[in-house]
Short mmCIF file of C-alpha atoms in Angstrom, two decimals:
data_model
loop_
_atom_site.label_atom_id
_atom_site.label_comp_id
_atom_site.label_asym_id
_atom_site.label_seq_id
_atom_site.Cartn_x
_atom_site.Cartn_y
_atom_site.Cartn_z
CA MET A 1 84.50 15.15 -48.13
CA ALA A 2 84.20 16.96 -51.46
CA LEU A 3 81.17 14.88 -52.42
CA THR A 4 79.57 15.62 -49.06
CA MET A 5 80.09 19.37 -49.49
CA LEU A 6 78.72 19.25 -53.04
CA ALA A 7 75.62 17.38 -51.88
CA ALA A 8 75.07 19.90 -49.09
CA ALA A 9 75.39 22.76 -51.56
CA LEU A 10 72.85 21.15 -53.87
CA ILE A 11 70.41 20.64 -51.02
CA MET A 12 70.83 24.26 -49.94
CA ALA A 13 70.29 25.49 -53.50
CA GLN A 14 67.12 23.43 -53.78
CA ALA A 15 65.90 24.81 -50.46
CA ILE A 16 66.52 28.38 -51.61
CA ALA A 17 64.72 27.70 -54.89
CA ALA A 18 61.76 26.17 -53.04
CA TYR A 19 61.58 29.19 -50.77
CA ALA A 20 61.75 31.62 -53.68
CA ARG A 21 59.10 29.85 -55.76
CA PRO A 22 56.22 27.84 -54.33
CA GLU A 23 55.86 24.34 -55.70
CA SER A 24 52.14 24.92 -56.25
CA PHE A 25 49.38 27.43 -55.57
CA ALA A 26 46.75 24.71 -55.69
CA ASP A 27 46.06 24.48 -51.94
CA LEU A 28 45.60 28.24 -51.67
CA ALA A 29 43.35 28.38 -54.74
CA GLN A 30 41.25 25.47 -53.51
CA LYS A 31 40.81 26.94 -50.04
CA PHE A 32 39.83 30.48 -50.96
CA SER A 33 38.21 30.20 -54.39
CA PRO A 34 34.71 29.58 -52.91
CA SER A 35 34.75 33.16 -51.59
CA VAL A 36 35.39 34.63 -55.07
CA VAL A 37 32.31 35.44 -57.16
CA ASN A 38 31.38 36.35 -60.70
CA ILE A 39 29.21 39.43 -61.09
CA THR A 40 26.77 39.96 -63.95
CA THR A 41 25.02 43.30 -64.25
CA SER A 42 22.24 44.32 -66.58
CA THR A 43 20.92 47.72 -67.53
CA THR A 44 17.77 48.76 -69.35
CA VAL A 45 18.71 50.84 -72.38
CA ALA A 46 16.06 53.03 -73.95
CA GLN A 47 15.81 53.04 -77.74
CA ARG A 48 15.76 56.20 -79.83
CA THR A 49 12.24 57.57 -80.13
CA GLY A 50 12.85 61.05 -81.48
CA PRO A 51 14.01 62.24 -84.89
CA ALA A 52 17.50 61.30 -85.98
CA PRO A 53 20.16 63.98 -85.55
CA VAL A 54 21.10 66.01 -88.59
CA VAL A 55 24.77 65.44 -89.39
CA PRO A 56 26.39 67.44 -92.22
CA ASP A 57 27.76 65.44 -95.13
CA GLY A 58 31.43 64.72 -94.69
CA SER A 59 31.33 65.17 -90.93
CA PRO A 60 33.75 62.90 -89.05
CA PHE A 61 30.77 61.96 -86.85
CA GLU A 62 28.62 60.88 -89.85
CA ASP A 63 29.70 57.22 -89.94
CA PHE A 64 29.39 56.94 -86.18
CA PHE A 65 25.77 58.08 -86.09
CA ARG A 66 24.83 55.99 -89.16
CA GLN A 67 26.08 52.87 -87.38
CA PHE A 68 23.82 53.40 -84.37
CA ARG A 69 20.86 54.61 -86.47
CA ASP A 70 20.96 51.44 -88.55
CA ARG A 71 21.24 49.31 -85.44
CA GLY A 72 18.14 50.96 -83.98
CA GLU A 73 15.81 50.25 -86.92
CA GLY A 74 14.30 47.30 -85.04
CA GLY A 75 11.82 49.43 -83.10
CA ASP A 76 11.49 51.44 -79.93
CA ARG A 77 11.44 48.63 -77.35
CA PRO A 78 14.00 48.98 -74.56
CA ARG A 79 16.97 46.62 -74.64
CA ARG A 80 19.01 44.98 -71.93
CA SER A 81 22.77 45.31 -71.92
CA SER A 82 25.01 43.15 -69.72
CA ALA A 83 28.48 43.44 -68.23
CA LEU A 84 30.74 41.08 -66.31
CA GLY A 85 33.08 41.53 -63.38
CA SER A 86 34.38 39.88 -60.24
CA GLY A 87 34.12 40.30 -56.48
CA PHE A 88 34.72 38.52 -53.19
CA VAL A 89 32.73 37.75 -50.04
CA ILE A 90 34.00 39.39 -46.83
CA SER A 91 31.44 38.09 -44.32
CA GLU A 92 29.38 34.97 -43.87
CA ASP A 93 26.16 37.01 -43.93
CA GLY A 94 26.71 38.10 -47.53
CA TYR A 95 28.69 41.33 -47.85
CA ILE A 96 30.61 41.44 -51.13
CA VAL A 97 33.32 43.83 -52.34
CA THR A 98 33.83 44.76 -55.99
CA ASN A 99 34.76 47.76 -58.14
CA ASN A 100 32.35 50.64 -58.49
CA HIS A 101 32.75 50.64 -62.27
CA VAL A 102 31.57 47.01 -62.38
CA ILE A 103 28.10 47.82 -61.00
CA GLU A 104 27.74 51.51 -61.89
CA SER A 105 24.32 52.37 -63.42
CA ALA A 106 23.18 48.73 -63.17
CA ASP A 107 19.54 48.04 -62.30
CA GLU A 108 20.13 44.33 -61.68
CA ILE A 109 23.19 42.65 -60.13
CA ILE A 110 23.50 38.87 -60.11
CA ILE A 111 26.15 37.11 -58.02
CA GLU A 112 27.33 33.71 -59.29
CA PHE A 113 29.14 31.60 -56.75
CA TYR A 114 32.10 29.33 -57.41
CA GLU A 115 30.34 26.25 -56.07
CA GLY A 116 27.14 26.97 -57.98
CA GLY A 117 24.02 29.01 -57.41
CA GLU A 118 23.07 32.63 -58.02
CA LEU A 119 21.72 35.41 -55.84
CA GLU A 120 20.59 38.94 -56.58
CA ALA A 121 22.60 41.64 -54.82
CA THR A 122 21.73 45.12 -53.60
CA VAL A 123 24.14 48.04 -53.42
CA ILE A 124 25.02 49.11 -49.88
CA GLY A 125 27.29 51.98 -50.93
CA THR A 126 29.89 53.08 -53.45
CA ASP A 127 33.04 55.19 -53.47
CA PRO A 128 34.00 56.38 -56.97
CA LYS A 129 37.21 57.95 -55.65
CA THR A 130 38.71 54.55 -54.87
CA ASP A 131 36.46 52.69 -57.33
CA ILE A 132 35.06 50.47 -54.56
CA ALA A 133 31.49 49.22 -54.10
CA LEU A 134 29.94 47.19 -51.29
CA LEU A 135 27.11 44.78 -52.15
CA LYS A 136 24.87 42.53 -50.06
CA VAL A 137 23.11 39.26 -50.80
CA GLU A 138 20.50 37.62 -48.59
CA THR A 139 21.14 33.98 -47.75
CA ASP A 140 20.02 31.48 -45.12
CA GLU A 141 23.34 29.64 -45.24
CA PRO A 142 26.66 31.12 -44.06
CA LEU A 143 28.90 31.95 -46.99
CA PRO A 144 32.64 31.21 -47.26
CA PHE A 145 34.51 34.49 -46.92
CA VAL A 146 38.00 35.97 -46.86
CA SER A 147 39.63 38.68 -44.76
CA PHE A 148 41.69 41.73 -45.57
CA GLY A 149 45.42 41.61 -44.92
CA ASP A 150 47.93 44.37 -44.25
CA SER A 151 48.87 45.77 -47.66
CA ASP A 152 51.61 47.88 -46.06
CA GLY A 153 53.40 44.62 -45.34
CA ALA A 154 53.45 43.57 -49.00
CA ARG A 155 56.98 43.86 -50.31
CA VAL A 156 58.19 44.22 -53.87
CA GLY A 157 59.00 40.69 -55.00
CA ASP A 158 56.39 38.93 -52.83
CA TRP A 159 54.21 36.32 -54.53
CA VAL A 160 50.54 37.23 -55.05
CA ILE A 161 47.55 35.50 -56.64
CA ALA A 162 44.75 37.17 -58.61
CA MET A 163 41.35 35.45 -58.83
CA GLY A 164 38.34 36.43 -60.87
CA ASN A 165 36.36 36.11 -64.11
CA PRO A 166 38.63 37.32 -66.94
CA LEU A 167 36.97 38.02 -70.29
CA GLY A 168 33.82 36.23 -69.16
CA GLN A 169 35.54 32.84 -69.25
CA GLY A 170 34.60 31.88 -65.71
CA PHE A 171 36.65 31.40 -62.57
CA SER A 172 40.39 31.75 -63.14
CA VAL A 173 43.60 32.00 -61.10
CA SER A 174 46.83 33.76 -62.07
CA ALA A 175 50.03 34.23 -60.10
CA GLY A 176 52.78 36.82 -60.11
CA ILE A 177 54.73 39.08 -57.83
CA VAL A 178 54.35 42.53 -56.37
CA SER A 179 56.12 44.62 -59.00
CA ALA A 180 55.85 48.00 -57.26
CA ARG A 181 54.13 49.70 -54.33
CA ASN A 182 52.32 52.98 -53.75
CA ARG A 183 51.48 53.57 -57.40
CA ALA A 184 49.25 56.56 -58.18
CA LEU A 185 47.02 56.67 -61.26
CA SER A 186 46.05 60.34 -60.72
CA GLY A 187 43.24 59.68 -58.23
CA THR A 188 43.19 61.65 -54.99
CA TYR A 189 43.37 58.62 -52.71
CA ASP A 190 45.31 56.24 -54.94
CA ASP A 191 47.51 53.60 -53.35
CA TYR A 192 47.88 50.83 -55.89
CA ILE A 193 49.90 47.64 -55.74
CA GLN A 194 51.39 46.94 -59.14
CA THR A 195 51.60 43.27 -60.11
CA ASP A 196 52.51 41.13 -63.10
CA ALA A 197 49.83 38.55 -62.22
CA ALA A 198 47.59 38.38 -65.29
CA ILE A 199 44.64 40.78 -64.96
CA ASN A 200 42.21 41.23 -67.85
CA ARG A 201 38.75 42.66 -68.45
CA GLY A 202 36.38 40.86 -66.14
CA ASN A 203 38.97 40.59 -63.37
CA SER A 204 37.85 43.98 -62.10
CA GLY A 205 36.73 43.78 -58.49
CA GLY A 206 38.41 40.45 -57.81
CA PRO A 207 40.85 39.87 -54.94
CA LEU A 208 44.64 39.90 -54.94
CA PHE A 209 45.80 37.40 -52.31
CA ASP A 210 49.10 37.13 -50.49
CA MET A 211 50.56 33.72 -49.68
CA ASN A 212 48.67 33.64 -46.37
CA GLY A 213 45.35 33.86 -48.16
CA LYS A 214 44.71 37.45 -47.07
CA VAL A 215 43.33 40.01 -49.51
CA VAL A 216 45.99 42.67 -50.02
CA GLY A 217 44.37 44.37 -53.01
CA VAL A 218 41.31 44.72 -55.23
CA ASN A 219 42.13 44.27 -58.92
CA THR A 220 41.08 47.47 -60.62
CA ALA A 221 43.01 48.46 -63.74
CA ILE A 222 45.65 47.49 -66.26
CA LEU A 223 48.12 49.50 -68.27
CA SER A 224 47.91 48.27 -71.82
CA PRO A 225 48.15 49.64 -75.37
CA ASN A 226 45.75 46.99 -76.70
CA GLY A 227 43.29 46.28 -73.87
CA GLY A 228 44.90 42.97 -72.89
CA SER A 229 47.26 42.04 -70.08
CA ILE A 230 50.91 42.87 -70.67
CA GLY A 231 51.97 42.23 -67.10
CA ILE A 232 51.23 45.67 -65.64
CA GLY A 233 48.15 45.46 -63.45
CA PHE A 234 47.00 47.57 -60.52
CA SER A 235 45.16 46.55 -57.35
CA MET A 236 43.86 49.09 -54.86
CA ALA A 237 45.68 48.44 -51.58
CA SER A 238 43.62 46.63 -48.94
CA ASN A 239 44.41 49.17 -46.21
CA VAL A 240 42.59 51.78 -48.31
CA VAL A 241 39.77 49.42 -49.28
CA SER A 242 39.07 48.11 -45.78
CA ARG A 243 38.58 51.62 -44.40
CA VAL A 244 36.22 52.51 -47.25
CA VAL A 245 34.29 49.26 -46.79
CA ASP A 246 33.91 49.88 -43.04
CA GLN A 247 32.41 53.31 -43.75
CA LEU A 248 30.11 52.03 -46.48
CA GLN A 249 28.92 49.25 -44.18
CA GLU A 250 28.26 51.63 -41.30
CA PHE A 251 26.99 54.73 -43.08
CA GLY A 252 26.28 53.70 -46.68
CA GLU A 253 28.73 56.39 -47.78
CA THR A 254 32.26 57.61 -47.14
CA ARG A 255 33.14 60.24 -44.53
CA ARG A 256 36.59 61.67 -45.15
CA GLY A 257 38.30 64.46 -43.30
CA TRP A 258 38.56 67.85 -45.01
CA LEU A 259 41.18 70.50 -44.28
CA GLY A 260 40.01 73.13 -46.77
CA VAL A 261 43.16 74.23 -48.61
CA ARG A 262 44.56 74.18 -52.12
CA ILE A 263 48.12 72.91 -52.19
CA GLN A 264 51.08 72.10 -54.38
CA ASP A 265 54.36 70.26 -53.90
CA VAL A 266 57.41 72.15 -52.66
CA THR A 267 60.09 72.15 -55.36
CA ALA A 268 63.81 72.65 -54.74
CA ASP A 269 63.77 76.24 -56.00
CA VAL A 270 60.70 77.09 -53.88
CA ALA A 271 62.36 75.57 -50.81
CA GLU A 272 65.47 77.64 -51.42
CA ALA A 273 63.47 80.81 -51.94
CA MET A 274 61.48 80.26 -48.73
CA GLY A 275 64.43 79.23 -46.61
CA LEU A 276 63.31 75.66 -46.08
CA ASP A 277 65.95 73.04 -45.31
CA ALA A 278 64.43 70.47 -47.67
CA ALA A 279 61.99 70.31 -50.57
CA SER A 280 59.20 68.63 -48.63
CA GLY A 281 55.81 69.52 -47.25
CA ALA A 282 52.72 70.97 -48.94
CA LEU A 283 52.66 74.59 -50.06
CA VAL A 284 49.29 76.25 -49.47
CA THR A 285 48.21 78.21 -52.55
CA ASP A 286 44.70 79.19 -51.42
CA VAL A 287 42.59 79.01 -48.26
CA PRO A 288 38.89 79.24 -49.09
CA THR A 289 36.24 79.33 -46.39
CA GLY A 290 36.60 76.20 -44.30
CA PRO A 291 38.40 74.56 -41.35
CA ALA A 292 41.90 75.77 -42.27
CA ALA A 293 40.74 79.36 -42.74
CA ASP A 294 38.95 79.23 -39.39
CA ALA A 295 42.21 78.09 -37.77
CA GLY A 296 44.20 80.98 -39.27
CA MET A 297 46.05 79.18 -42.06
CA MET A 298 47.27 81.44 -44.87
CA ALA A 299 48.28 81.15 -48.49
CA GLY A 300 52.05 80.77 -48.58
CA ASP A 301 52.19 78.54 -45.50
CA VAL A 302 54.00 75.23 -45.91
CA ILE A 303 52.37 72.35 -44.06
CA VAL A 304 55.22 70.28 -42.64
CA SER A 305 53.35 68.14 -40.10
CA PHE A 306 49.76 66.94 -39.76
CA ASP A 307 48.42 65.34 -36.57
CA GLY A 308 51.95 64.48 -35.44
CA VAL A 309 53.00 62.91 -38.75
CA LYS A 310 55.56 64.48 -41.07
CA VAL A 311 54.17 65.62 -44.44
CA PRO A 312 56.54 64.66 -47.30
CA ASP A 313 54.38 65.94 -50.18
CA THR A 314 50.84 66.86 -51.23
CA ARG A 315 49.79 63.32 -52.03
CA GLU A 316 50.56 62.08 -48.54
CA LEU A 317 48.86 65.07 -46.94
CA VAL A 318 45.67 64.43 -48.88
CA ARG A 319 45.73 60.78 -47.79
CA GLN A 320 46.45 61.65 -44.16
CA VAL A 321 43.60 64.16 -44.03
CA GLY A 322 41.19 61.83 -45.81
CA GLU A 323 41.91 59.00 -43.38
CA THR A 324 41.32 61.21 -40.31
CA ASP A 325 37.92 61.23 -38.62
CA VAL A 326 35.53 64.05 -39.42
CA GLY A 327 35.28 66.49 -36.52
CA LYS A 328 38.63 65.59 -35.01
CA SER A 329 40.81 68.47 -33.80
CA VAL A 330 44.36 68.04 -35.09
CA ARG A 331 47.57 69.98 -34.74
CA VAL A 332 48.98 71.23 -38.02
CA VAL A 333 52.53 72.61 -38.06
CA VAL A 334 53.19 75.19 -40.78
CA PHE A 335 56.35 76.97 -41.89
CA ARG A 336 55.71 80.72 -42.08
CA ASP A 337 58.03 83.75 -42.17
CA GLY A 338 61.17 81.73 -41.49
CA GLY A 339 59.78 79.76 -38.54
CA THR A 340 57.13 77.22 -37.60
CA GLN A 341 53.73 77.75 -36.06
CA THR A 342 51.23 75.21 -34.75
CA LEU A 343 47.56 75.59 -35.67
CA LYS A 344 44.68 73.60 -34.23
CA VAL A 345 42.22 72.63 -36.96
CA THR A 346 38.86 70.90 -36.53
CA LEU A 347 38.36 68.87 -39.70
CA GLY A 348 35.21 69.11 -41.76
CA ARG A 349 33.78 66.48 -44.09
CA ARG A 350 35.11 66.42 -47.64
CA GLU A 351 31.92 65.06 -49.19
CA ASP A 352 29.89 67.95 -47.73
CA ALA A 353 32.42 70.46 -49.03
CA GLU A 354 32.41 68.97 -52.52
CA GLY A 355 28.61 69.01 -52.60
CA SER A 356 28.55 72.76 -51.94
CA GLU A 357 31.06 73.61 -54.67
CA GLY A 358 28.72 73.16 -57.64
CA ARG A 359 29.00 75.98 -60.15
CA PRO A 360 25.84 77.80 -61.18
CA SER A 361 25.04 77.47 -64.85
CA GLN A 362 25.72 80.59 -66.90
CA THR A 363 23.86 79.35 -69.98
CA ASP A 364 20.36 78.41 -70.99
CA PRO A 365 19.83 74.95 -69.44
CA ASP A 366 17.66 73.90 -72.38
CA ALA A 367 20.27 74.81 -74.99
CA ALA A 368 22.58 72.04 -76.18
CA PRO A 369 26.18 73.08 -75.46
CA GLU A 370 28.53 73.40 -78.39
CA PRO A 371 31.21 70.69 -78.70
CA GLN A 372 34.54 71.72 -77.19
CA MET A 373 38.06 70.46 -77.83
CA LEU A 374 40.37 69.39 -75.02
CA MET A 375 43.46 67.19 -75.17
CA GLY A 376 42.87 66.46 -78.85
CA LEU A 377 39.26 65.39 -78.24
CA THR A 378 36.08 67.07 -79.44
CA LEU A 379 33.63 66.52 -76.60
CA SER A 380 29.95 66.95 -75.81
CA PRO A 381 28.05 66.09 -72.62
CA LEU A 382 25.70 63.11 -72.75
CA ASP A 383 22.07 64.01 -73.34
CA ASP A 384 18.97 61.85 -73.91
CA GLU A 385 19.58 61.74 -77.67
CA LEU A 386 23.17 60.57 -77.33
CA ARG A 387 22.29 58.06 -74.62
CA ALA A 388 19.76 56.48 -76.97
CA GLN A 389 22.21 56.44 -79.88
CA LEU A 390 24.92 54.82 -77.74
CA GLU A 391 22.51 52.44 -76.00
CA LEU A 392 23.35 53.82 -72.56
CA ALA A 393 21.23 53.87 -69.43
CA GLU A 394 19.12 56.96 -68.75
CA THR A 395 21.27 57.66 -65.69
CA ALA A 396 24.58 57.45 -67.59
CA LYS A 397 26.79 60.52 -67.32
CA GLY A 398 29.95 61.53 -69.13
CA LEU A 399 31.37 63.20 -72.21
CA VAL A 400 30.94 61.75 -75.69
CA VAL A 401 33.95 61.84 -78.00
CA ARG A 402 32.69 63.33 -81.24
CA ASP A 403 36.05 63.50 -82.99
CA VAL A 404 39.73 62.81 -82.28
CA ASP A 405 42.67 64.73 -83.67
CA PRO A 406 44.62 62.05 -85.61
CA LEU A 407 47.89 63.70 -84.58
CA SER A 408 47.04 63.66 -80.88
CA GLU A 409 48.20 61.36 -78.10
CA ALA A 410 44.56 60.44 -77.53
CA TYR A 411 44.34 59.00 -81.05
CA GLU A 412 47.59 57.07 -80.55
CA LYS A 413 46.12 55.50 -77.41
CA GLY A 414 43.02 54.27 -79.19
CA LEU A 415 40.35 56.86 -78.38
CA ARG A 416 37.77 57.14 -81.14
CA ALA A 417 34.47 58.86 -81.91
CA GLY A 418 31.72 57.23 -79.89
CA ASP A 419 33.83 56.59 -76.81
CA VAL A 420 32.50 58.02 -73.54
CA LEU A 421 34.68 59.63 -70.87
CA THR A 422 33.01 58.88 -67.53
CA GLU A 423 35.75 59.86 -65.08
CA ALA A 424 38.88 61.98 -64.92
CA GLY A 425 41.18 61.68 -61.95
CA GLN A 426 38.66 59.17 -60.55
CA GLN A 427 35.94 61.81 -60.35
CA THR A 428 32.79 61.62 -62.44
CA LEU A 429 32.34 63.88 -65.46
CA SER A 430 29.08 65.54 -66.46
CA THR A 431 30.26 68.62 -68.33
CA VAL A 432 33.32 69.77 -70.22
CA GLY A 433 33.84 72.18 -67.34
CA ASP A 434 34.27 69.20 -65.03
CA LEU A 435 37.11 67.93 -67.22
CA GLU A 436 38.68 71.39 -67.26
CA ASP A 437 38.55 71.40 -63.46
CA ARG A 438 40.21 67.96 -63.27
CA ILE A 439 42.95 69.14 -65.61
CA ALA A 440 43.49 72.20 -63.43
CA ASP A 441 43.53 70.04 -60.28
CA ALA A 442 46.12 67.73 -61.82
CA ARG A 443 48.31 70.67 -62.78
CA ASP A 444 47.92 72.15 -59.31
CA ALA A 445 49.03 68.82 -57.86
CA GLY A 446 52.08 68.86 -60.12
CA ARG A 447 50.98 65.89 -62.21
CA LYS A 448 52.18 65.41 -65.77
CA SER A 449 49.21 63.33 -66.92
CA LEU A 450 45.52 62.82 -66.26
CA LEU A 451 43.90 59.42 -65.94
CA LEU A 452 40.63 59.03 -67.84
CA LEU A 453 38.11 56.22 -67.49
CA VAL A 454 36.94 55.53 -71.04
CA ARG A 455 34.07 53.29 -72.08
CA SER A 456 34.45 51.87 -75.57
CA ALA A 457 31.43 49.81 -76.65
CA GLY A 458 30.50 49.56 -72.97
CA GLN A 459 33.90 48.23 -71.86
CA PRO A 460 35.82 50.42 -69.37
CA ARG A 461 39.55 51.07 -69.54
CA PHE A 462 41.92 53.62 -68.10
CA VAL A 463 43.87 55.90 -70.43
CA ALA A 464 46.48 58.37 -69.19
CA LEU A 465 46.88 61.48 -71.35
CA THR A 466 49.78 63.87 -70.97
CA LEU A 467 48.89 67.37 -69.80
CA GLY A 468 50.16 70.01 -72.20
CA ASP A 469 50.84 73.65 -71.47
CA GLU A 470 47.96 75.71 -70.18
#
């Protein structure tokens, strides 16, 4: 009897172990790997044709410019620069999903398939806010493809598989678990799955599969002090990606709802002062001209419900509004003067609103702006001279790091002269004023840090810098 019980216990333990850890991922990898692609992009880089910049002796930027001047002695012919990434096919007629930063500024995109063969791709649409791009290849043969799964069903501890082209080594598979859900990296529409499946440079744009072979995420970023995988990777959740892809496929652009308010989280002391039962909702700090103003919303209102869904904080409100159809009339419940009121708001389109918010220039457009220091970085906008020195495309935008305070957090995290900041809070940067606006937005949203997309020698990486006092 004792031996029988012991044998039963051993069998049960083996069954539990088998359930907790798959014996092999080989069948899954073999079945879905043909839908995963390598992406090679190339960009024409103009050489320097004008006089070299005058840099004072002893300037911290002197060595940086000498390096690129010496490299450019070979003549004025344009050069081609290449970059690698990953992607995956989502339809048999050739639609492919990848990261926006993989194909940004590229003038040629080549798709390499797992089973051999190459095709040139065209860009259908991009969404920098979620770092998603939709490509299309033309083919006479149906392509193997994969489908999106329900990322909301992914639980912490579930097994996941990342596929892609890490470090340009070719097709590769890594496995891990879902380490965390609903991670935000300071972008407006962030909803990242955190995983310890190995993700490295080149994996960007590749799929994160669940054990049913459904895509639950798009591998986008890693958190690393040295640029390599340390087991903290981030994949944009498929429920966000699939909606973006649908819009890009239909319209070639995104169409997000826009409420037209500036908001901040409700803290415990604010809730107490306003007579709220709990520190939840979104406190309206300003109501510029727009849908909310037309509906009678006021600064000082607390949005507690949007379109029948409770609003826990500002992040969720932004996501709820963004995922609502443009032009839809929704009921918004606000807390005002000790009670609640219901407003009916017809949503506008966020992209249209953002396009009309450009600031008129107050300086001579032909005058080169003076370098400015922010967050320990001395920054200048890219111009034609700097693009040539850094071998960047003519369409490249961003802020060049001229110098880094050696005592700053930026220096500790590896930022150096010659790096280019292309995004902050997942919004593109063209001027130092853009970065100041992103810092202000992050503070308004109650964030303690700002996520920067930094290109070092052409390689992108995310760096989070702590926001100091204003």
